[in-house]
Each structure stands twice: as structure tokens, then as C-alpha cells.
């Protein structure tokens, strides 16, 4: 793509038609030329695949060939079959729980760094990114070690005598998926919240105290509303990818923690029903967008009530 | 002061590490007074104001507001409100919500709250802008919102940290007049921090001049301008001509000196005065020297030669070299009589009033 656009730019002087020359000299043209490699790349790798998926979702698998007559059959299956309904609902619930927990856990950390990090803010932020240095897979696997039958958690609890035989409820269920995902995504939630907290003018908080607020009230009425953009981005950054997460449920989710991505993968793989897989994907996408929108609105409403 | 002062600051010290931001500060401020803290950048004005508001805690010493010690009382429980230098208008609220911010906690009924917000906004002439957001306001308007937001709380003391420094000159002068009449109208004690001497002189009932964390002098504007006690204060508030004079006599309150060209005079001795090698610093303001035209005579005059001239519109500064004096005198003369036309190099005679001479501590 980059090569293509390069040619385009170089060819410009070769077409000296009058209005063309004027347009090519404009800011708009140079802007477009500048972003064209990235733009083409994004279109090719993001937009086209989605278009193809959407197209597939209206077709039918006919053994090894694809029947390209328009049909809504796949959507009927995706939305009608109880198994897919269950998976969709579970994925959505898990991702919502993960986002809420991640943001709730990350906010105090970001707040602490921003307000009490002193001269060491950068060090703190750096330490937070340390877990991300290892592969995502390794991090998920390490939770198996922690939560497993003979894992760190069970032996720890056993040794201090809180339990007398290892818990089996720790691993291979949706709780394990939530714990693992929260840990994986925390760093990505802390950063946007931190940035928005940094932007809160400290004299506004002093003004709130001056006008009679105690620490909690000034937090609820000033700091929280002003850091809302960070909370919203953190929420979306966590929620959108986790709905479709495939690796974590596969590794730590067991039967109970299966999410929609596993079903989609099955349709594209063993099931060999690409149109149904496509319809499931599109459905998930639409539902996630709707859920994200509702969540953002709900957050804003909540904060408006606080003030 | 007969009645108890509204604010008593007693031997307050404030350390930042080993740096002493406030050095043994003691002050009494009366109820209803318009009091200014004046001094150069970094002298500790903000630190003192924030200590009164409760955002900074003195390392030692006591602060009492209306007779009550407030050491350990957080800002939200002090009967003070502050107008911040940056105004600190809440960006997520409109003007009315900003002004109502502190009232919410009082749980007034809706109509009473609305009435008080409206009255406060009218007081600062912003009644028509209630629904605007902070970013839709000009600097002067923000400043008024900050004022209304603090005044609506009916504090015992209003603290203002350089509230006018972000405004352009014309608006600043307008706001000065408004601030003064507002203070007269509400009768609340105002404490204003400023590094603008004219602002302090024009607005205040009394001024405290600070240098390096210490209070150098506390007095009315007129007194502090006409009778500064130290060379630093005199220099900070408008210009002054300084000269060394030999001490010929000294009592507890008076000082007799022999000046190089202004003859022998007896002056009030400033507080904390100590002689150095038998000499004292004597000062006279440039505008207390007058050019004597033609053959006009005065009982008290000095003669010299103009070495430089600075034109300022309504006045001209003449720099006059006086034989026998170490430094040339700066003379501020109105242009009504043509001071701007005196050529450099001309001989001039200057009249002065011996009462205008002040003795200063170094
Ligand atoms: N938090 C702090 N830590 C260390 N030093 C400080 C702190 N706050 C203020 N200072 C120092 O204390 C001194 C007084 O500061 P302050 O803000 O009171 O000055 P100011 O008179 O208000 O000056 P300006 O006119 O510039 O606002 C300054 O030298 C400043 O560097
Ligand atoms: Mg200051």
C-alpha cells in the first residue's frame, strides 16, 4: 500500500491540468498524501475484512462452495439458537464485569500515582507496565499456576488453614476468566485514567475545599466528573476487546467460561460454516457497540447525579 | 486596636525544608478592613494567604480568626473564602452552578438558593451570563464569577490572591474601583495579595509590605508612601532619592542629621533604626522636588545640572546632578510648566520641603 501511495505522490507533477494542480497544492491534498499510506493500510486491513465478513454473513455454506444468494438465515440461527444466545449473553456479562472491575481497581491506582506519586510518578507508571513485558500467553498461563489445584493460591490458603482441601472452584470457570482478564487489562485502564487525572487543575480541588467540601465530596463533585473522559476510554479499551477474547477463556475458562469467540472460531474452523461464523461476528460487533454506548451514557448520568 | 481583631497572626514561621518562607510574621487585621499584602515575587505573600485559608499549615505560630485558633482546622471549616489567582472556575459547571457550588452543602430550599445566586451575580454585574460555561467567559468575567462564588458564602474574611494580575491594564483599573466599592458594600474583611504597589495604595485601608518572608512595615497607604521606615520599602513603593547623612544628634524618637546639600534637619527616627559609622540614609521622593522657574525663590533649594530626561506624558523625570552629592537626584515634574522642554545640560534650581525628607533604616 505504501508503495502504491508513493507512486501516486510522485505522479502528481506529471498531470498539469489546471484545477488538478490547484487542488494538489492545497492543504487538504498534502494532508491526504501524508496520511495515505496509513489510510490505505487501515482501509485494506480493517474496513475490507469487515465488509467481507458482513457479505459472508448474508450467504450460505453449501458443502465446499458458497451460495451467494441473499439470506437472513444465519442471523436467525445466531440470534435464535439458545446456545448462541447463552454465549453472547455470557460474553457480554463477562466483559462488562471485567470492565467494571478493571476500572474500579485501576482508578485508585491511577489516582494514587497522580495525586501522591510525588517525584516518582514516572517510576510508578513504568512499574505498572512491567507485567506487559512478558507475552500475553505467558501471563494467562501464570494464572493457571496461581489458581490451579496445586497452585499458589490453594497451597497458600491450605498452609494458613483457611481451607482444608484444595478448592476446585478457582480455575476453569468464568471467575478465572474475569480475574485473568482484569489483570491483563489493568495497565491499559490505568494509563488513560492517569492522564485525565493529571489534567485536573489542582486549584479546582482546592476551590472545592474552600467552598466547604470535604475530601470525599470534592472528589465526587470535581475530580471524578473531570476525569470521566479517562474512565470512559478505559472502560471502552477494556470492554471492546474482552467480549471477543479467545485465548483467556480457552486456557482458564474451562467449559463454564466459554465465550462467543470460541463459537465463532469453531464455525470458521471445524464447523466449516463461514457464513454462520460471520453472522455471529457481526451480531457480536453490533451488540458490543450498543452495550458500550449504553455503558458510556450510564456513566455520564451517574456523574451528573453526583454533582 | 480596641475590639478583638478579625484575624490575628502570631509569630508564624513556615519552613519548606530548610527554606524559611515565612519568618516570624505577626499581624492584626480588623473586621471590615481592606488589607493588602504587598511585596516582590517569592516574598511569601501567597504562603501567608494560604495559611489563613488553611491550604498551608504554619510550622510554628498561631492564626486566629474571629478569636478562634484555626490551626488544624481544614479549609472547608474555616470562615474564609478565597478568590484564586487562576480563578479556578469549575469547567464542568455553568456560571450559576459555579456560584451555587458552596451553597449546595447548606441545603437551602431551591428558591432561596436561586435568590442568593442571583443576588451574588447581580452584585458582580453578571446576572445575564448565568448559563455560560467557564470557557465561554472572558478573563474579567471569570474573575467576577470567582468573586461571586466566594461572596455568596458570606465569609467573615475574603482572601484574594493577585485577582487582577491576569487582566489588561484598563480592565484592571476598572475592577479595582469595583472591588473597592464591593468591599464597602458587603463590609467583609478583604485580604488582597498583590505585587502591584499602585493597586495596594489605591484599594487598601492598610498595607503590609513583605520582603523575604518578613513583614517590613504595616501602615495606611498614605503613611507607608510618605513615611516608609526602611530603604527597601521606600524603594519598592515608587522611586526615592537616597543620600547618606552624618548623624549630629539622636534621641529615642528623633534623629538630627547633617545632609550633603539639604542642610541640617531633625527627623522622626524609624523603627529598628541603627546607625552605621555615624551615618543614616535619608530619602526624598522625586515628586517632592520642584523646579524653580526664572527667578522664583524658595527658602529650601538645591542647584544642579540636568544630565538626563525621561518623558512620561503628563510628567517628565529629570535627572539632576548636584555637586557634592554621590548620586544625581531624580525629579518628577508635571509638564504643565514645560519641564519636558528643559534641555539636557541646563542648570536648574530645585525647591523642596524639609518635611519631605525621611530617615530610613537600611
Ligand atoms: N511547596 C513549596 N515547596 C518549597 N518551596 C516553596 C513551596 N511553596 C512556596 N515555596 C517558596 O516559598 C517562597 C514564597 O512563596 P510564595 O508563593 O508565598 O511567594 P509569593 O510572594 O506569593 O510570590 P509571587 O508574587 O511570585 O506569587 C518562594 O521562594 C517559593 O519558592
Ligand atoms: Mg503568589
Tab-separated table of C-alpha atoms in Angstrom, chain A residues 93-282:
chain	number	residue	atom	x	y	z
A	93	UNK	CA	-21.711	-10.139	31.041
A	94	UNK	CA	-18.110	-11.261	31.465
A	95	UNK	CA	-16.756	-8.316	29.508
A	96	UNK	CA	-18.960	-5.876	31.431
A	97	UNK	CA	-17.874	-7.377	34.731
A	98	UNK	CA	-14.244	-7.303	33.616
A	99	UNK	CA	-14.518	-3.644	32.542
A	100	UNK	CA	-16.253	-2.563	35.730
A	101	UNK	CA	-13.788	-4.432	37.929
A	102	UNK	CA	-10.772	-3.262	35.925
A	103	UNK	CA	-11.831	0.379	36.010
A	104	UNK	CA	-12.712	0.140	39.706
A	105	UNK	CA	-9.356	-1.401	40.539
A	106	UNK	CA	-7.394	0.889	38.216
A	107	UNK	CA	-8.947	4.177	39.293
A	108	UNK	CA	-7.498	4.219	42.821
A	109	UNK	CA	-4.101	3.201	41.472
A	110	UNK	CA	-4.157	5.951	38.846
A	111	UNK	CA	-5.444	8.400	41.454
A	112	UNK	CA	-2.708	7.474	43.878
A	113	UNK	CA	0.020	7.888	41.274
A	114	UNK	CA	-1.375	11.176	40.056
A	115	UNK	CA	-2.022	12.748	43.457
A	116	UNK	CA	0.580	11.114	45.670
A	117	UNK	CA	3.195	9.892	43.202
A	118	UNK	CA	5.367	12.882	44.029
A	119	UNK	CA	8.591	12.928	42.114
A	120	UNK	CA	8.285	9.237	41.255
A	121	UNK	CA	5.217	9.276	39.010
A	122	UNK	CA	7.155	8.021	36.034
A	123	UNK	CA	8.710	5.220	38.022
A	124	UNK	CA	5.282	4.082	39.183
A	125	UNK	CA	3.916	4.121	35.632
A	126	UNK	CA	6.941	2.237	34.438
A	127	UNK	CA	6.457	-0.432	37.108
A	128	UNK	CA	2.851	-0.841	36.048
A	129	UNK	CA	3.871	-1.693	32.513
A	130	UNK	CA	6.378	-4.298	33.674
A	131	UNK	CA	3.919	-7.248	33.503
A	132	UNK	CA	3.241	-6.353	29.868
A	133	UNK	CA	6.835	-7.195	29.013
A	134	UNK	CA	6.065	-10.885	29.081
A	135	UNK	CA	3.866	-12.452	26.458
A	136	UNK	CA	0.130	-12.316	26.907
A	137	UNK	CA	0.063	-16.114	26.728
A	138	UNK	CA	2.616	-16.428	29.492
A	139	UNK	CA	0.641	-14.106	31.697
A	140	UNK	CA	-2.523	-16.140	31.174
A	141	UNK	CA	-0.615	-19.354	31.802
A	142	UNK	CA	0.804	-17.969	35.014
A	143	UNK	CA	-2.736	-17.565	36.314
A	144	UNK	CA	-3.151	-21.308	35.769
A	145	UNK	CA	-0.201	-21.752	38.087
A	146	UNK	CA	-1.714	-19.422	40.630
A	147	UNK	CA	-5.307	-20.660	40.525
A	148	UNK	CA	-4.738	-24.355	39.763
A	149	UNK	CA	-5.486	-27.378	42.001
A	150	UNK	CA	-1.957	-27.500	43.379
A	151	UNK	CA	-1.391	-23.823	42.648
A	152	UNK	CA	-0.070	-20.922	44.664
A	153	UNK	CA	-3.491	-19.856	45.875
A	154	UNK	CA	-4.582	-23.271	47.102
A	155	UNK	CA	-1.304	-24.145	48.813
A	156	UNK	CA	-1.246	-20.706	50.382
A	157	UNK	CA	-4.777	-20.966	51.721
A	158	UNK	CA	-4.091	-24.531	52.884
A	159	UNK	CA	-0.960	-23.579	54.758
A	160	UNK	CA	-2.647	-20.791	56.708
A	161	UNK	CA	-5.512	-23.143	57.424
A	162	UNK	CA	-8.402	-21.253	55.853
A	163	UNK	CA	-9.324	-24.334	53.794
A	164	UNK	CA	-8.603	-27.989	54.480
A	165	UNK	CA	-8.613	-29.304	50.935
A	166	UNK	CA	-7.737	-27.547	47.671
A	167	UNK	CA	-10.536	-25.554	46.086
A	168	UNK	CA	-11.526	-26.649	42.611
A	169	UNK	CA	-13.701	-23.607	42.078
A	170	UNK	CA	-10.764	-21.313	41.334
A	171	UNK	CA	-9.833	-22.413	37.850
A	172	UNK	CA	-11.793	-23.381	34.724
A	173	UNK	CA	-14.821	-21.166	35.189
A	174	UNK	CA	-15.892	-17.636	34.407
A	175	UNK	CA	-14.348	-16.269	37.639
A	176	UNK	CA	-10.947	-17.378	36.425
A	177	UNK	CA	-11.615	-15.641	33.109
A	178	UNK	CA	-12.571	-12.423	34.887
A	179	UNK	CA	-9.540	-12.495	37.205
A	180	UNK	CA	-7.151	-13.150	34.353
A	181	UNK	CA	-8.640	-10.525	32.058
A	182	UNK	CA	-8.693	-7.866	34.783
A	183	UNK	CA	-5.023	-8.477	35.400
A	184	UNK	CA	-4.193	-8.385	31.695
A	185	UNK	CA	-6.025	-5.158	31.054
A	186	UNK	CA	-5.352	-3.180	34.226
A	187	UNK	CA	-2.318	-1.385	32.805
A	188	UNK	CA	-4.333	-0.274	29.784
A	189	UNK	CA	-7.029	1.132	32.030
A	190	UNK	CA	-4.663	2.863	34.454
A	191	UNK	CA	-2.961	4.920	31.765
A	192	UNK	CA	-5.972	6.802	30.327
A	193	UNK	CA	-7.377	7.395	33.810
A	194	UNK	CA	-3.998	8.665	34.976
A	195	UNK	CA	-3.739	11.032	32.022
A	196	UNK	CA	-7.166	12.515	32.665
A	197	UNK	CA	-6.438	12.874	36.386
A	198	UNK	CA	-3.208	14.672	35.582
A	199	UNK	CA	-5.195	17.191	33.606
A	200	UNK	CA	-7.426	18.081	36.557
A	201	UNK	CA	-6.322	21.514	37.729
A	202	UNK	CA	-5.381	21.141	41.394
A	203	UNK	CA	-6.639	24.596	42.235
A	204	UNK	CA	-10.152	23.403	41.326
A	205	UNK	CA	-9.948	20.843	44.106
A	206	UNK	CA	-8.688	23.482	46.489
A	207	UNK	CA	-11.554	25.721	45.429
A	208	UNK	CA	-13.984	22.913	46.240
A	209	UNK	CA	-12.482	22.555	49.724
A	210	UNK	CA	-12.563	26.293	50.132
A	211	UNK	CA	-16.282	26.256	49.345
A	212	UNK	CA	-16.965	23.725	52.060
A	213	UNK	CA	-16.433	20.288	50.553
A	214	UNK	CA	-14.622	17.614	52.496
A	215	UNK	CA	-12.194	15.339	50.660
A	216	UNK	CA	-14.826	12.833	49.598
A	217	UNK	CA	-17.256	15.472	48.347
A	218	UNK	CA	-14.633	17.333	46.353
A	219	UNK	CA	-13.638	14.031	44.797
A	220	UNK	CA	-17.212	13.213	43.808
A	221	UNK	CA	-18.090	16.708	42.633
A	222	UNK	CA	-14.859	17.780	40.927
A	223	UNK	CA	-12.189	15.139	40.451
A	224	UNK	CA	-14.460	12.334	39.285
A	225	UNK	CA	-16.511	14.324	36.750
A	226	UNK	CA	-13.382	15.906	35.331
A	227	UNK	CA	-11.637	12.542	34.972
A	228	UNK	CA	-14.680	10.972	33.339
A	229	UNK	CA	-13.182	11.034	29.832
A	230	UNK	CA	-10.364	8.829	31.111
A	231	UNK	CA	-12.797	6.480	32.814
A	232	UNK	CA	-14.828	6.172	29.631
A	233	UNK	CA	-11.815	5.439	27.464
A	234	UNK	CA	-10.539	2.925	29.993
A	235	UNK	CA	-13.935	1.280	30.036
A	236	UNK	CA	-14.094	1.031	26.256
A	237	UNK	CA	-10.467	-0.021	25.905
A	238	UNK	CA	-11.179	-2.945	28.211
A	239	UNK	CA	-14.705	-3.847	27.232
A	240	UNK	CA	-14.493	-3.944	23.463
A	241	UNK	CA	-11.620	-6.400	23.103
A	242	UNK	CA	-12.642	-8.617	26.002
A	243	UNK	CA	-16.039	-9.511	24.530
A	244	UNK	CA	-14.266	-11.260	21.706
A	245	UNK	CA	-11.388	-12.617	23.740
A	246	UNK	CA	-10.462	-16.116	22.666
A	247	UNK	CA	-7.232	-17.094	24.404
A	248	UNK	CA	-8.166	-16.483	28.022
A	249	UNK	CA	-11.449	-18.457	28.056
A	250	UNK	CA	-9.724	-21.226	26.153
A	251	UNK	CA	-6.884	-21.501	28.674
A	252	UNK	CA	-8.517	-20.804	32.026
A	253	UNK	CA	-12.246	-20.764	31.324
A	254	UNK	CA	-12.986	-24.478	31.120
A	255	UNK	CA	-16.472	-25.449	29.969
A	256	UNK	CA	-18.137	-22.874	32.136
A	257	UNK	CA	-16.066	-19.967	30.841
A	258	UNK	CA	-16.559	-20.450	27.107
A	259	UNK	CA	-17.240	-17.182	25.317
A	260	UNK	CA	-18.615	-16.277	21.895
A	261	UNK	CA	-15.199	-16.107	20.246
A	262	UNK	CA	-14.766	-19.829	20.765
A	263	UNK	CA	-18.009	-20.488	18.896
A	264	UNK	CA	-17.020	-18.142	16.104
A	265	UNK	CA	-13.671	-19.835	15.792
A	266	UNK	CA	-15.420	-23.182	15.653
A	267	UNK	CA	-17.597	-22.078	12.743
A	268	UNK	CA	-14.618	-20.815	10.771
A	269	UNK	CA	-12.598	-23.890	11.687
A	270	UNK	CA	-14.035	-27.336	12.444
A	271	UNK	CA	-17.649	-26.345	11.714
A	272	UNK	CA	-16.662	-25.039	8.293
A	273	UNK	CA	-19.643	-22.724	8.230
A	274	UNK	CA	-18.110	-19.342	7.424
A	275	UNK	CA	-21.428	-17.541	6.853
A	276	UNK	CA	-22.692	-18.536	10.307
A	277	UNK	CA	-19.331	-17.528	11.843
A	278	UNK	CA	-19.618	-14.219	10.016
A	279	UNK	CA	-23.159	-13.650	11.233
A	280	UNK	CA	-22.092	-14.390	14.801
A	281	UNK	CA	-19.216	-11.930	14.447
A	282	UNK	CA	-21.416	-9.167	13.090
